[in-house]
Amino acid sequence: MKIHFQIHFKTSWGQVLNLFFYDNAGNNSQIFETVGMQCDDKGNWTVEVDFSGKALPIFYRYGVSQPNKTILFETGSLRQIALNEPTNQLRIFDSWRGPYGDTPFNSSVFSNIFFKRERVSFKVNKKGNLLLQLHCPQMEPNRHFAITGNQEALGNWDVSTKVRLDESAYPDWTILLDTKQLTFPLEYKYLIVDTATDEVLAWGGGPNRIVKAADSNEFTIVHDEHFLRTIDSWKAAGVAIPVFSLRSKKSFGIGEFNDLKLMVDWAKRTGQRMIQTLPINDTILYHTNYDSYPYNAVSVYALHPIYLNLEKTGKLRNKERIAWFEAKRTELNDKTFSDYQLVMSTKWEYFLEIFAQDSKKVFAEKEYKLFFEKNKEWLVPYAVFSFLRDLYGTPEFGKWPEYSKYDKFEIEKLANPRSEYYEKISLFYFLQYHLHLQLSEVHDYARANGVAIKGDIPIGVSPRSVDAWVESELFNTEVQAGAPPDDFSVTGQNWGFPTYNWERMAEDGFSWWKKRFAKLAEYFDAYRIDHILGFFRIWEIPNNDVWGLTGNFHPALPYTQREIEQAGIWWNEIRLTKPYLKEHVLYATFGKYTDDVKREYLLPDGWQFYKFKPEYDTQKKIETHFASLGYNFGNKEVLIRDGLYKLHCEVLFLRDLRDPKKYHPRISMHSSATFIDMNEDQRRKLDKLYVEYFYHRHNEFWKEKAYQKLPALISSTNMLVCGEDLGMVPDSVPEVMQSLEILSLEIQRMPKKPNAEFAMPADAPYLSVCTTSTHDMNPIRAWWEEDAAITQRFYNRALGMHGTAPEKCEQWIAEKIVQQHLDSNAMWIILPWQDWMAVESKLCLEHPFAERINVPSNPRNFWCYRMHIPLEKLLRQNKFNDKIKEMVEKAGR
């Protein structure tokens, strides 16, 4: 069979259009053939390919080869050719699949939940040689497509004789016509029809679609794309809450996977369609409250045992122990917060007892054996790592007396069932199996009730994780990931994670990421990419630093000394790159403690200049020193410590960690004393260089880096993709996210428009998640009381109210803010549970500031927020629940 492909596409100079053929349509599909196309003077690209002897179906897509040798593929899933009848000659007219808004609707969140279609039976024409095929996944399950046109076979533009399209290959809608019964040109339009009433709800926008001719001796397929919807696009609402924050009568001092079922019930009751969570991976490092940080995973695959429901894991036979655990449940559930360490230690006692009682029986089950075989690649190293961590008392594997370097053979020997340590290691198999069962049950329950659960992919992994132990070559452990200064932290954020060795990851097609995404897809239908900016560039901080101010972006294009000099800046390495410790700077920083600081921490270095003593010449050394003071650590010590940190940041340029002959301008240099003390001419030239570096120099460079990673990663599953694009956002980020149709995050208090204090929900793009706040900021009631001046401006400008703003966020104000968001054009409005509760003052937590989950500037934040109302009681609040449902439905969600 010979297939003639034709597509109209306008390229730029140096671009070439190619056809790429794939071995299958799955997430692990591989290109097996690339065919170049020829272009005529009208922009029509054609090629004929001989598929004689090759079986159908055929999977393919188009891609543009760029002058820089990268490939820009069309948007969406792979195309497919599958014919009912064999043919010798096939002619295909394709249309380019651009970012027209279809990609999100191809995701499992729609195909398996919101737009899941029942099989319908109606008469379909199976004879003909012209197939019209519309690709359009955005179609609600109670609606369908029909067609009308200028032919008798299409109803002669009379909607009463319209023809329903075959939806058996949804999201492709088809009709088969016989060219012998047609006169050309063929003109037609697609219609949206209500299935129950057969009423035409909308005609497709734009001009009529036209087929100028079709050879009766050939089989012709016309692939139509980009249906212009002339009625409102689909929109929905949801709730954001961490699993650990859930509260029910059956939970054990902390939210559990099982509690998500009740949250699904509440979402369904109030007309919401999605529950957004925080990461749920195992974070056990030290068995302390430090482990409550959900973004510091010990494994990107393993789930956290703290989320297990004890009874569903197994019922103890010892009645005295049952009574003891019930008493503990009552004690822990009475707390206003999640007491992580106490909950974990108590649950662990239960785990040990139920493991001793039931493990042999569980390990003999067929379902367990299937789970183990499917997951052993990550499960065995994780279990051994967890065992060794507890055996040696530290997750810092470099300090272990044995097994500090991962050796697959030695680890498998240690995990062998005949090993003396097998029982302690297999405990972690047992727990992960039950976690899998319980979360899978929740996933199925949510889908059956029309609710999606959205997961979270953290940008980093812990340097003390099993991932860093097993595949150390994938991580840059000599640096720390973080974020530059922003509204959350003026000194930047240091997350302490290693950065990724993207070059190494690319060698096997990013398999580590693809496997990670595939595991997430077992339990979720949507996910949020934490800090999506990290796929363009990451903020790298040297291991010796504590603050994020002395970091730089990587990958980046640092300046050479010559470039700096050509910008008119006088090169003096000491003045530009060494801490500027001048007498007046010390007095401005430490005040009355200056002499103490000079005596204990500094050495003279010329007239009125100082340098750090060797024992304090890095921020980490200073951190260690002050940590050793113990109870002698007061306000004076905090001022001195932070002042010394600040002095280490008193530089204008930072030497590149990989090429010491190149330099990065220090972020926020304008507020530094070393910048202020430069003369006006040098300040002006430094500022010009700074603006060029941070806002212009890298745009195309970072865009190229993102395109090298993101398409392969997001296409590895069919989950709905959302990106957290907050912070210092390069100009290329919106362009890339729009082209890949990744939903953006829009927050009213974090506007993306320059010089805007507040964003307006009405301005949010359709492909976005719009929200009032996140886990990293105060919910609206507490925020209202943060700063009276800001609140007043918000009251007048964002809410359009006159007069003086109330001191507290009264119920009517919260309602107005929430309704303002619901009326947005954004596809999703996902609000923190705390902000939903704000619309009913009688149900609110008394103290608004107790509702905050995380303070980003505090690396030791205790993640312990827990909802103050049990879910069972929440479900009984009919008046409140009806109110939310009415608000959601009124907004067309």
Coordinates of N, CA and C in Angstrom, one line a residue, residues 406-596:
Y406 N 26.6 2.2 46.4 CA 25.6 1.2 46.0 C 26.2 0.1 45.1
D407 N 26.0 -1.1 45.4 CA 26.4 -2.2 44.6 C 25.2 -3.2 44.5
K408 N 24.7 -3.3 43.3 CA 23.5 -4.0 43.0 C 23.6 -5.5 43.5
F409 N 24.7 -6.1 43.2 CA 24.9 -7.5 43.6 C 24.9 -7.6 45.1
E410 N 25.6 -6.8 45.8 CA 25.7 -6.9 47.3 C 24.3 -6.6 47.9
I411 N 23.6 -5.6 47.3 CA 22.3 -5.3 47.9 C 21.3 -6.4 47.7
E412 N 21.3 -7.0 46.5 CA 20.4 -8.2 46.3 C 20.7 -9.3 47.2
K413 N 22.0 -9.5 47.5 CA 22.4 -10.6 48.4 C 21.9 -10.3 49.8
L414 N 22.0 -9.0 50.2 CA 21.5 -8.6 51.5 C 20.0 -8.8 51.6
A415 N 19.3 -8.6 50.5 CA 17.8 -8.7 50.5 C 17.3 -10.1 50.2
N416 N 18.2 -11.0 50.0 CA 17.8 -12.4 49.7 C 17.0 -13.0 50.9
P417 N 15.9 -13.7 50.6 CA 15.0 -14.3 51.6 C 15.8 -15.1 52.6
R418 N 17.0 -15.6 52.2 CA 17.8 -16.4 53.2 C 18.7 -15.6 54.0
S419 N 18.7 -14.2 53.8 CA 19.6 -13.3 54.6 C 19.1 -13.2 56.0
E420 N 20.0 -13.0 56.9 CA 19.6 -12.9 58.3 C 18.8 -11.6 58.5
Y421 N 18.9 -10.6 57.6 CA 18.2 -9.3 57.7 C 16.9 -9.3 56.9
Y422 N 16.5 -10.4 56.3 CA 15.4 -10.3 55.4 C 14.1 -9.9 56.0
E423 N 13.9 -10.3 57.2 CA 12.6 -10.0 57.9 C 12.5 -8.5 58.1
K424 N 13.6 -7.8 58.5 CA 13.6 -6.4 58.8 C 13.5 -5.6 57.4
I425 N 14.1 -6.2 56.4 CA 14.0 -5.5 55.1 C 12.6 -5.7 54.5
S426 N 12.1 -6.9 54.6 CA 10.8 -7.2 53.9 C 9.6 -6.4 54.6
L427 N 9.8 -5.9 55.8 CA 8.8 -5.1 56.4 C 8.4 -3.9 55.5
F428 N 9.4 -3.4 54.8 CA 9.1 -2.2 53.9 C 8.4 -2.7 52.6
Y429 N 8.6 -3.9 52.2 CA 7.8 -4.5 51.1 C 6.3 -4.5 51.5
F430 N 6.1 -5.0 52.7 CA 4.8 -5.2 53.3 C 4.0 -3.9 53.4
L431 N 4.7 -2.8 53.9 CA 4.1 -1.5 54.0 C 3.8 -0.9 52.7
Q432 N 4.7 -1.0 51.7 CA 4.5 -0.4 50.4 C 3.4 -1.1 49.7
Y433 N 3.2 -2.4 49.9 CA 2.1 -3.2 49.2 C 0.8 -2.6 49.8
H434 N 0.7 -2.5 51.1 CA -0.6 -2.0 51.6 C -0.8 -0.5 51.2
L435 N 0.2 0.3 51.1 CA 0.0 1.6 50.7 C -0.5 1.6 49.2
H436 N 0.0 0.8 48.4 CA -0.4 0.7 47.0 C -1.9 0.3 47.0
L437 N -2.3 -0.7 47.8 CA -3.7 -1.2 47.8 C -4.6 0.0 48.3
Q438 N -4.3 0.7 49.3 CA -5.1 1.7 49.9 C -5.3 2.9 49.0
L439 N -4.2 3.3 48.3 CA -4.2 4.5 47.5 C -4.9 4.1 46.1
S440 N -4.7 2.9 45.7 CA -5.4 2.4 44.4 C -6.9 2.4 44.7
E441 N -7.3 2.0 45.8 CA -8.7 1.9 46.2 C -9.3 3.3 46.1
V442 N -8.6 4.3 46.7 CA -9.0 5.7 46.7 C -9.1 6.2 45.2
H443 N -8.1 5.9 44.4 CA -8.1 6.3 43.0 C -9.4 5.8 42.3
D444 N -9.7 4.6 42.5 CA -10.8 4.0 41.8 C -12.1 4.6 42.3
Y445 N -12.2 4.8 43.6 CA -13.4 5.4 44.2 C -13.6 6.9 43.7
A446 N -12.5 7.6 43.6 CA -12.6 9.0 43.1 C -13.1 9.0 41.6
R447 N -12.5 8.1 40.8 CA -13.0 8.1 39.4 C -14.4 7.7 39.3
A448 N -14.8 6.7 40.1 CA -16.2 6.3 40.0 C -17.2 7.4 40.4
N449 N -16.7 8.3 41.2 CA -17.6 9.4 41.7 C -17.4 10.7 40.9
G450 N -16.7 10.6 39.8 CA -16.5 11.8 38.9 C -15.5 12.8 39.5
V451 N -14.6 12.4 40.3 CA -13.6 13.4 40.9 C -12.2 12.9 40.6
A452 N -11.4 13.8 40.2 CA -10.0 13.5 39.9 C -9.1 13.9 41.1
I453 N -8.1 13.1 41.3 CA -7.1 13.5 42.3 C -5.8 13.9 41.7
K454 N -5.3 15.0 42.1 CA -4.1 15.6 41.4 C -2.9 15.5 42.3
G455 N -1.8 14.9 41.8 CA -0.6 14.8 42.6 C 0.4 15.9 42.4
D456 N 1.5 15.8 43.0 CA 2.5 16.8 42.9 C 3.9 16.2 42.7
I457 N 4.6 16.7 41.7 CA 6.0 16.2 41.4 C 7.0 17.2 41.9
P458 N 7.7 16.9 43.0 CA 8.7 17.9 43.5 C 9.8 18.1 42.5
I459 N 10.4 19.3 42.5 CA 11.5 19.5 41.6 C 12.8 18.8 42.1
G460 N 12.9 18.6 43.3 CA 14.1 18.0 43.9 C 14.0 16.7 44.5
V461 N 15.1 16.0 44.8 CA 15.2 14.8 45.6 C 16.2 15.1 46.8
S462 N 16.0 14.4 47.8 CA 16.9 14.6 49.0 C 18.3 14.1 48.6
P463 N 19.3 14.8 49.1 CA 20.7 14.2 48.9 C 20.9 13.0 49.7
R464 N 20.0 12.7 50.6 CA 20.1 11.6 51.5 C 19.0 10.5 51.1
S465 N 18.7 10.5 49.9 CA 17.7 9.6 49.4 C 18.2 8.3 48.7
V466 N 17.4 7.3 48.6 CA 17.8 6.1 47.9 C 18.1 6.4 46.4
D467 N 17.4 7.4 45.9 CA 17.7 7.7 44.5 C 19.1 8.3 44.3
A468 N 19.6 9.1 45.2 CA 21.0 9.6 45.2 C 22.0 8.5 45.5
W469 N 21.6 7.5 46.2 CA 22.5 6.4 46.6 C 22.6 5.5 45.4
V470 N 21.5 5.1 44.8 CA 21.5 4.1 43.7 C 22.0 4.7 42.4
E471 N 21.6 5.9 42.0 CA 21.9 6.5 40.7 C 22.6 7.9 40.9
S472 N 23.7 7.9 41.7 CA 24.4 9.1 42.0 C 24.8 9.9 40.8
E473 N 25.1 9.2 39.7 CA 25.5 9.9 38.5 C 24.5 10.8 37.9
L474 N 23.2 10.7 38.3 CA 22.2 11.6 37.8 C 22.1 12.9 38.5
F475 N 22.8 13.1 39.6 CA 22.7 14.3 40.4 C 24.0 15.0 40.6
N476 N 23.9 16.3 40.7 CA 25.1 17.2 41.1 C 25.1 17.4 42.6
T477 N 25.7 16.6 43.3 CA 25.7 16.6 44.8 C 26.6 17.7 45.4
E478 N 27.4 18.3 44.5 CA 28.3 19.3 45.0 C 27.7 20.7 45.1
V479 N 26.4 20.8 44.7 CA 25.6 22.0 44.8 C 24.3 21.8 45.4
Q480 N 23.6 22.9 45.7 CA 22.2 22.8 46.3 C 21.3 23.5 45.4
A481 N 20.1 23.0 45.2 CA 19.0 23.7 44.5 C 18.3 24.6 45.4
G482 N 17.7 25.7 44.8 CA 17.0 26.6 45.6 C 16.2 27.6 44.7
A483 N 16.0 28.8 45.2 CA 15.3 29.8 44.4 C 15.9 31.1 44.7
P484 N 15.9 32.0 43.7 CA 16.4 33.4 44.0 C 15.5 34.2 44.9
P485 N 15.9 35.3 45.4 CA 15.0 36.1 46.2 C 13.7 36.4 45.6
D486 N 12.6 36.3 46.3 CA 11.2 36.7 45.8 C 10.4 37.1 47.0
D487 N 9.1 37.2 46.8 CA 8.2 37.6 47.8 C 8.2 36.7 49.1
F488 N 8.6 35.5 48.9 CA 8.6 34.5 50.0 C 9.8 34.7 50.9
S489 N 10.9 35.1 50.3 CA 12.2 35.2 51.0 C 13.1 36.1 50.3
V490 N 13.5 37.2 51.0 CA 14.4 38.2 50.4 C 15.8 37.7 50.3
T491 N 16.2 36.6 51.0 CA 17.5 36.1 51.0 C 17.6 34.9 50.0
G492 N 16.5 34.6 49.3 CA 16.4 33.4 48.5 C 16.1 32.2 49.3
Q493 N 15.9 31.1 48.6 CA 15.6 29.8 49.2 C 16.6 28.8 48.9
N494 N 17.0 28.1 50.0 CA 18.0 27.0 49.8 C 17.3 25.7 50.2
W495 N 16.9 24.9 49.2 CA 16.2 23.7 49.5 C 17.1 22.5 49.9
G496 N 18.3 22.6 49.6 CA 19.3 21.6 50.1 C 19.3 20.4 49.2
F497 N 18.5 20.4 48.0 CA 18.5 19.3 47.1 C 19.7 19.3 46.1
P498 N 20.2 18.2 45.7 CA 21.2 18.3 44.6 C 20.5 18.7 43.3
T499 N 21.2 19.3 42.3 CA 20.5 19.5 41.1 C 20.7 18.3 40.1
Y500 N 20.0 18.4 39.0 CA 20.0 17.2 38.1 C 21.2 17.3 37.1
N501 N 21.7 16.2 36.8 CA 22.7 16.1 35.7 C 21.9 15.7 34.4
W502 N 21.4 16.8 33.8 CA 20.5 16.6 32.7 C 21.2 16.0 31.5
E503 N 22.5 16.3 31.3 CA 23.2 15.7 30.2 C 23.2 14.1 30.3
R504 N 23.5 13.7 31.5 CA 23.5 12.2 31.8 C 22.1 11.6 31.6
M505 N 21.1 12.3 32.1 CA 19.7 11.8 32.0 C 19.3 11.7 30.6
A506 N 19.7 12.6 29.7 CA 19.3 12.6 28.3 C 19.9 11.4 27.6
E507 N 21.0 10.8 28.1 CA 21.6 9.7 27.4 C 20.7 8.5 27.2
D508 N 19.8 8.3 28.1 CA 18.8 7.2 28.0 C 17.4 7.7 27.8
G509 N 17.3 8.9 27.3 CA 15.9 9.4 27.0 C 15.1 9.8 28.2
F510 N 15.8 10.2 29.3 CA 15.2 10.6 30.5 C 14.4 9.5 31.2
S511 N 14.9 8.3 31.1 CA 14.1 7.1 31.6 C 13.8 7.3 33.1
W512 N 14.7 7.9 33.9 CA 14.5 8.0 35.3 C 13.2 8.9 35.6
W513 N 13.1 9.9 34.8 CA 11.9 10.8 34.9 C 10.6 10.0 34.4
K514 N 10.8 9.3 33.3 CA 9.6 8.6 32.7 C 9.1 7.6 33.7
K515 N 10.0 6.9 34.3 CA 9.5 5.8 35.3 C 8.9 6.5 36.5
R516 N 9.4 7.6 36.9 CA 8.8 8.4 38.0 C 7.4 8.8 37.7
F517 N 7.2 9.4 36.5 CA 5.9 9.8 36.1 C 4.9 8.7 35.9
A518 N 5.4 7.5 35.4 CA 4.6 6.4 35.2 C 4.1 5.9 36.6
K519 N 4.9 5.9 37.6 CA 4.5 5.4 38.9 C 3.4 6.4 39.5
L520 N 3.6 7.7 39.3 CA 2.6 8.6 39.7 C 1.2 8.4 39.0
A521 N 1.3 8.0 37.7 CA 0.1 7.8 37.0 C -0.8 6.6 37.4
E522 N -0.2 5.8 38.3 CA -0.9 4.7 38.8 C -2.0 5.1 39.8
Y523 N -1.8 6.3 40.4 CA -2.6 6.8 41.5 C -3.3 8.1 41.2
F524 N -2.9 8.9 40.2 CA -3.4 10.2 39.9 C -3.7 10.3 38.4
D525 N -4.6 11.3 38.1 CA -5.0 11.6 36.7 C -4.5 13.0 36.3
A526 N -4.0 13.7 37.2 CA -3.4 15.0 37.0 C -2.3 15.2 37.9
Y527 N -1.4 16.1 37.5 CA -0.2 16.4 38.5 C 0.3 17.9 38.2
R528 N 0.9 18.3 39.3 CA 1.5 19.7 39.3 C 3.0 19.5 39.3
I529 N 3.6 20.1 38.3 CA 5.1 20.1 38.2 C 5.6 21.2 39.2
D530 N 6.1 20.9 40.3 CA 6.6 21.9 41.2 C 7.8 22.6 40.6
H531 N 7.8 23.9 40.6 CA 8.9 24.8 40.1 C 9.3 24.4 38.7
I532 N 8.3 24.5 37.8 CA 8.6 24.1 36.4 C 9.7 24.9 35.8
L533 N 10.0 26.1 36.4 CA 11.2 26.9 35.9 C 12.5 26.1 36.0
G534 N 12.5 25.1 36.9 CA 13.7 24.3 37.0 C 14.0 23.4 35.8
F535 N 13.0 23.3 34.9 CA 13.3 22.5 33.6 C 13.8 23.5 32.6
F536 N 13.8 24.8 32.8 CA 14.5 25.7 32.0 C 15.9 26.0 32.5
R537 N 15.9 26.3 33.8 CA 17.2 26.5 34.5 C 16.9 26.4 36.0
I538 N 17.9 26.0 36.8 CA 17.7 25.9 38.2 C 18.6 26.8 38.9
W539 N 18.2 27.3 40.1 CA 19.1 28.1 40.9 C 20.0 27.2 41.7
E540 N 21.3 27.3 41.4 CA 22.3 26.5 42.1 C 23.1 27.3 43.1
I541 N 23.2 26.7 44.3 CA 23.9 27.4 45.4 C 25.1 26.5 45.8
P542 N 26.3 27.0 46.0 CA 27.4 26.2 46.4 C 27.1 25.5 47.8
N543 N 27.7 24.4 48.0 CA 27.4 23.6 49.2 C 27.8 24.3 50.4
N544 N 28.8 25.2 50.3 CA 29.2 25.9 51.5 C 28.3 27.1 52.0
D545 N 27.3 27.3 51.2 CA 26.4 28.5 51.5 C 25.1 28.0 52.1
V546 N 24.5 29.0 52.9 CA 23.2 28.7 53.6 C 22.1 29.5 52.9
W547 N 22.4 30.8 52.6 CA 21.4 31.6 51.9 C 21.4 31.4 50.4
G548 N 20.3 31.8 49.8 CA 20.2 31.6 48.3 C 20.8 32.8 47.5
L549 N 21.2 33.8 48.2 CA 21.7 35.0 47.5 C 22.9 34.8 46.7
T550 N 23.8 33.9 47.1 CA 25.0 33.7 46.4 C 24.9 32.5 45.4
G551 N 23.7 32.2 44.9 CA 23.5 31.2 43.9 C 23.6 31.8 42.5
N552 N 23.4 31.0 41.5 CA 23.3 31.4 40.1 C 22.6 30.4 39.3
F553 N 22.0 30.8 38.2 CA 21.3 29.9 37.4 C 22.2 28.9 36.7
H554 N 21.7 27.7 36.5 CA 22.4 26.7 35.7 C 21.3 25.9 34.9
P555 N 21.5 25.6 33.6 CA 22.6 26.1 32.8 C 22.5 27.6 32.6
A556 N 23.6 28.3 32.3 CA 23.6 29.7 32.1 C 24.8 30.1 31.1
L557 N 24.8 31.4 30.8 CA 25.8 31.9 30.0 C 26.6 33.0 30.8
P558 N 27.4 32.6 31.7 CA 28.2 33.6 32.5 C 29.1 34.5 31.6
Y559 N 29.4 35.6 32.2 CA 30.3 36.6 31.5 C 31.8 36.2 31.6
T560 N 32.5 36.5 30.6 CA 34.0 36.4 30.7 C 34.5 37.8 31.3
Q561 N 35.7 37.8 31.8 CA 36.3 39.1 32.3 C 36.3 40.1 31.2
R562 N 36.6 39.7 29.9 CA 36.6 40.6 28.8 C 35.2 41.2 28.6
E563 N 34.2 40.4 28.6 CA 32.8 41.0 28.4 C 32.5 42.0 29.5
I564 N 32.9 41.8 30.7 CA 32.6 42.7 31.8 C 33.4 44.0 31.6
E565 N 34.6 43.9 31.1 CA 35.4 45.1 30.8 C 34.9 45.8 29.7
Q566 N 34.4 45.1 28.6 CA 33.8 45.8 27.5 C 32.5 46.5 27.8
A567 N 31.9 46.1 28.9 CA 30.7 46.8 29.4 C 31.1 48.1 30.1
G568 N 32.4 48.4 30.2 CA 32.8 49.6 30.8 C 33.1 49.5 32.3
I569 N 33.1 48.3 32.8 CA 33.3 48.1 34.3 C 34.8 47.8 34.5
W570 N 35.3 48.6 35.5 CA 36.8 48.4 35.8 C 37.0 47.1 36.5
W571 N 37.8 46.3 36.0 CA 38.0 44.9 36.6 C 39.0 45.0 37.7
N572 N 38.5 44.6 38.9 CA 39.3 44.4 40.1 C 38.8 43.2 40.8
E573 N 39.5 42.1 40.6 CA 38.9 40.8 41.1 C 38.5 40.9 42.6
I574 N 39.4 41.5 43.4 CA 39.1 41.5 44.9 C 37.9 42.4 45.1
R575 N 37.8 43.5 44.4 CA 36.7 44.5 44.7 C 35.4 43.9 44.2
L576 N 35.4 43.1 43.1 CA 34.2 42.6 42.5 C 33.7 41.3 43.0
T577 N 34.7 40.4 43.5 CA 34.3 39.0 43.8 C 34.5 38.6 45.2
K578 N 35.2 39.5 46.0 CA 35.5 39.1 47.4 C 34.5 39.9 48.3
P579 N 34.1 39.3 49.5 CA 33.2 40.0 50.4 C 33.8 41.4 50.8
Y580 N 32.9 42.4 50.7 CA 33.3 43.8 50.9 C 33.1 44.2 52.3
L581 N 34.1 43.9 53.1 CA 34.0 44.1 54.6 C 34.7 45.4 55.0
K582 N 34.1 46.5 54.8 CA 34.6 47.8 55.2 C 34.1 48.2 56.5
E583 N 34.8 49.1 57.2 CA 34.4 49.5 58.6 C 33.0 49.9 58.7
H584 N 32.6 50.9 57.8 CA 31.2 51.4 57.9 C 30.1 50.4 57.6
V585 N 30.5 49.4 56.8 CA 29.5 48.3 56.5 C 29.3 47.5 57.7
L586 N 30.4 47.2 58.5 CA 30.3 46.5 59.7 C 29.4 47.2 60.7
Y587 N 29.6 48.5 60.9 CA 28.8 49.2 61.9 C 27.3 49.3 61.5
A588 N 27.1 49.4 60.1 CA 25.7 49.4 59.7 C 25.0 48.1 59.9
T589 N 25.8 47.0 59.9 CA 25.2 45.7 60.0 C 25.0 45.3 61.5
F590 N 26.0 45.5 62.3 CA 26.0 45.0 63.7 C 25.8 46.0 64.8
G591 N 25.9 47.3 64.4 CA 25.7 48.4 65.4 C 26.6 48.2 66.7
K592 N 26.0 48.1 67.8 CA 26.8 48.1 69.1 C 27.6 46.8 69.3
Y593 N 27.3 45.8 68.4 CA 28.0 44.5 68.5 C 29.2 44.5 67.6
T594 N 29.5 45.6 66.9 CA 30.5 45.6 65.8 C 31.9 45.2 66.4
D595 N 32.3 45.7 67.5 CA 33.6 45.4 68.0 C 33.7 43.9 68.4
D596 N 32.6 43.4 69.0 CA 32.6 42.0 69.3 C 32.8 41.1 68.1

